[in-house]
mmCIF file of C-alpha atoms in Angstrom:
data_model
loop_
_atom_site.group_PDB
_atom_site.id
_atom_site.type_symbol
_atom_site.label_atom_id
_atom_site.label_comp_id
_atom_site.label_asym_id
_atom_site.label_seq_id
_atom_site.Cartn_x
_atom_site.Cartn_y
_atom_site.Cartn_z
ATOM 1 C CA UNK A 9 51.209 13.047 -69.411
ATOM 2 C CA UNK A 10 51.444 14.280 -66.031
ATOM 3 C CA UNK A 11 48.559 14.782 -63.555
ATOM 4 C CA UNK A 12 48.257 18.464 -61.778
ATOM 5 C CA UNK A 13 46.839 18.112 -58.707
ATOM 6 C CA UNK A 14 45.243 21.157 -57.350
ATOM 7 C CA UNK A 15 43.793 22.103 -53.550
ATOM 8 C CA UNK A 16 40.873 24.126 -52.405
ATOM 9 C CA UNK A 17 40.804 26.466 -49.240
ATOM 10 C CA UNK A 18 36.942 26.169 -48.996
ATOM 11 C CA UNK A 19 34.520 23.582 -50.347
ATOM 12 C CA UNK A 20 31.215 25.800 -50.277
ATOM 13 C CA UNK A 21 29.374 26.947 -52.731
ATOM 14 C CA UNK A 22 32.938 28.070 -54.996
ATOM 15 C CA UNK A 23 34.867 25.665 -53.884
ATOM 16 C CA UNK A 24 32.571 22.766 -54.781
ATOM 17 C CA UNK A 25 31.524 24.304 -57.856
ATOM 18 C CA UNK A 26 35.443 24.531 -58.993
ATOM 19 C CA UNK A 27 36.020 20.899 -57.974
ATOM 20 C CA UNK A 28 32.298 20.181 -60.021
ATOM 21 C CA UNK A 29 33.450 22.103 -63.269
ATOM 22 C CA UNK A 30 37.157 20.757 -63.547
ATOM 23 C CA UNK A 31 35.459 17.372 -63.554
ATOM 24 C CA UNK A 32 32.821 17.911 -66.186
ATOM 25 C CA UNK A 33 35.461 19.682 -68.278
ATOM 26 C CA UNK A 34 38.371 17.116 -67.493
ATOM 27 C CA UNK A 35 39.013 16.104 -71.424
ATOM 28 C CA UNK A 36 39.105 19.927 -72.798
ATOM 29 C CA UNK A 37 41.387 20.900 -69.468
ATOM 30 C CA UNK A 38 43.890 17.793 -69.932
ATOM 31 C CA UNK A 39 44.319 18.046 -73.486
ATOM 32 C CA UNK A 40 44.837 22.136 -72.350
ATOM 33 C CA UNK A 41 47.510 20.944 -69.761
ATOM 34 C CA UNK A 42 48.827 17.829 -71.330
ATOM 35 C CA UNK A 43 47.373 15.534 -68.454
ATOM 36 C CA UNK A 44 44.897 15.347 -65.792
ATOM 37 C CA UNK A 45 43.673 18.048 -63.010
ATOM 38 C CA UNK A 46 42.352 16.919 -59.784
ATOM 39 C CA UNK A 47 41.532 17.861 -56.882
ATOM 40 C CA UNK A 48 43.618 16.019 -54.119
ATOM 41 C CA UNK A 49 42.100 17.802 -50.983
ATOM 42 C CA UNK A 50 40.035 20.687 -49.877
ATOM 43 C CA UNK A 51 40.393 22.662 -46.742
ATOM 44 C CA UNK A 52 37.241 23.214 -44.247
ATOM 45 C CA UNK A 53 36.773 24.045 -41.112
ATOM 46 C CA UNK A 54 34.401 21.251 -40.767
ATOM 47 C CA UNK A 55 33.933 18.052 -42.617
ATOM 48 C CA UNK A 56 30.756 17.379 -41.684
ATOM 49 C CA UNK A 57 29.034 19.889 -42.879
ATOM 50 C CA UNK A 58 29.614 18.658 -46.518
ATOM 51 C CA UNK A 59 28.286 15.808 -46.545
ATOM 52 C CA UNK A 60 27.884 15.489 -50.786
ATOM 53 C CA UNK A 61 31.585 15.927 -50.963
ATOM 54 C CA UNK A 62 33.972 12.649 -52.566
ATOM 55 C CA UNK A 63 35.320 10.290 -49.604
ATOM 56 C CA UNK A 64 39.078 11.441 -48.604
ATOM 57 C CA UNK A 65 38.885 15.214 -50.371
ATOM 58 C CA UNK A 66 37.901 17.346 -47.302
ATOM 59 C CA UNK A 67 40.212 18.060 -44.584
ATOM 60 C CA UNK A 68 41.245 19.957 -41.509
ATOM 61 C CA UNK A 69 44.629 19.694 -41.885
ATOM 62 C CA UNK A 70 46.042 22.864 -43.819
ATOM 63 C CA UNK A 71 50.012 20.873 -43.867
ATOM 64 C CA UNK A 72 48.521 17.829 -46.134
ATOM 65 C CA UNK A 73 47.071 20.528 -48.415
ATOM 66 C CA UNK A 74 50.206 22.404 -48.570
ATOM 67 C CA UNK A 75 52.523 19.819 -48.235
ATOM 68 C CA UNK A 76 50.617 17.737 -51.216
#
């Protein structure tokens, strides 16, 4: 099984919604795409402003989301 890891340009109301459902639906997406999806970062313009988000997903940087 090998994990897909996916990245966000946004993490408002879509954006955290996306990251929200591919969670709750992890088991019916993996066995879909033979492994894992997660989210490995989300581009914002600020971090601070989402404050409910998980520890290490935001970021500023639009080369670790493309480079990832």
């Amino acid at each position: 099984m090998s994990e897909t890891r996916i990245g966000l340009l946004g993490y408002g109301t879509v954006g955290s919604a996306v990251h929200r459902l591919l969670g709750e639906g992890a088991e019916a997406i993996g066995r879909v795409t033979g492994g894992p999806v997660t989210v490995s970062a989300a581009l914002v313009r600020d971090p601070a402003h989402r404050p409910s988000a998980p520890a290490g997903v935001l970021t500023t940087d639009f080369a670790r989301l493309r480079d990832d």
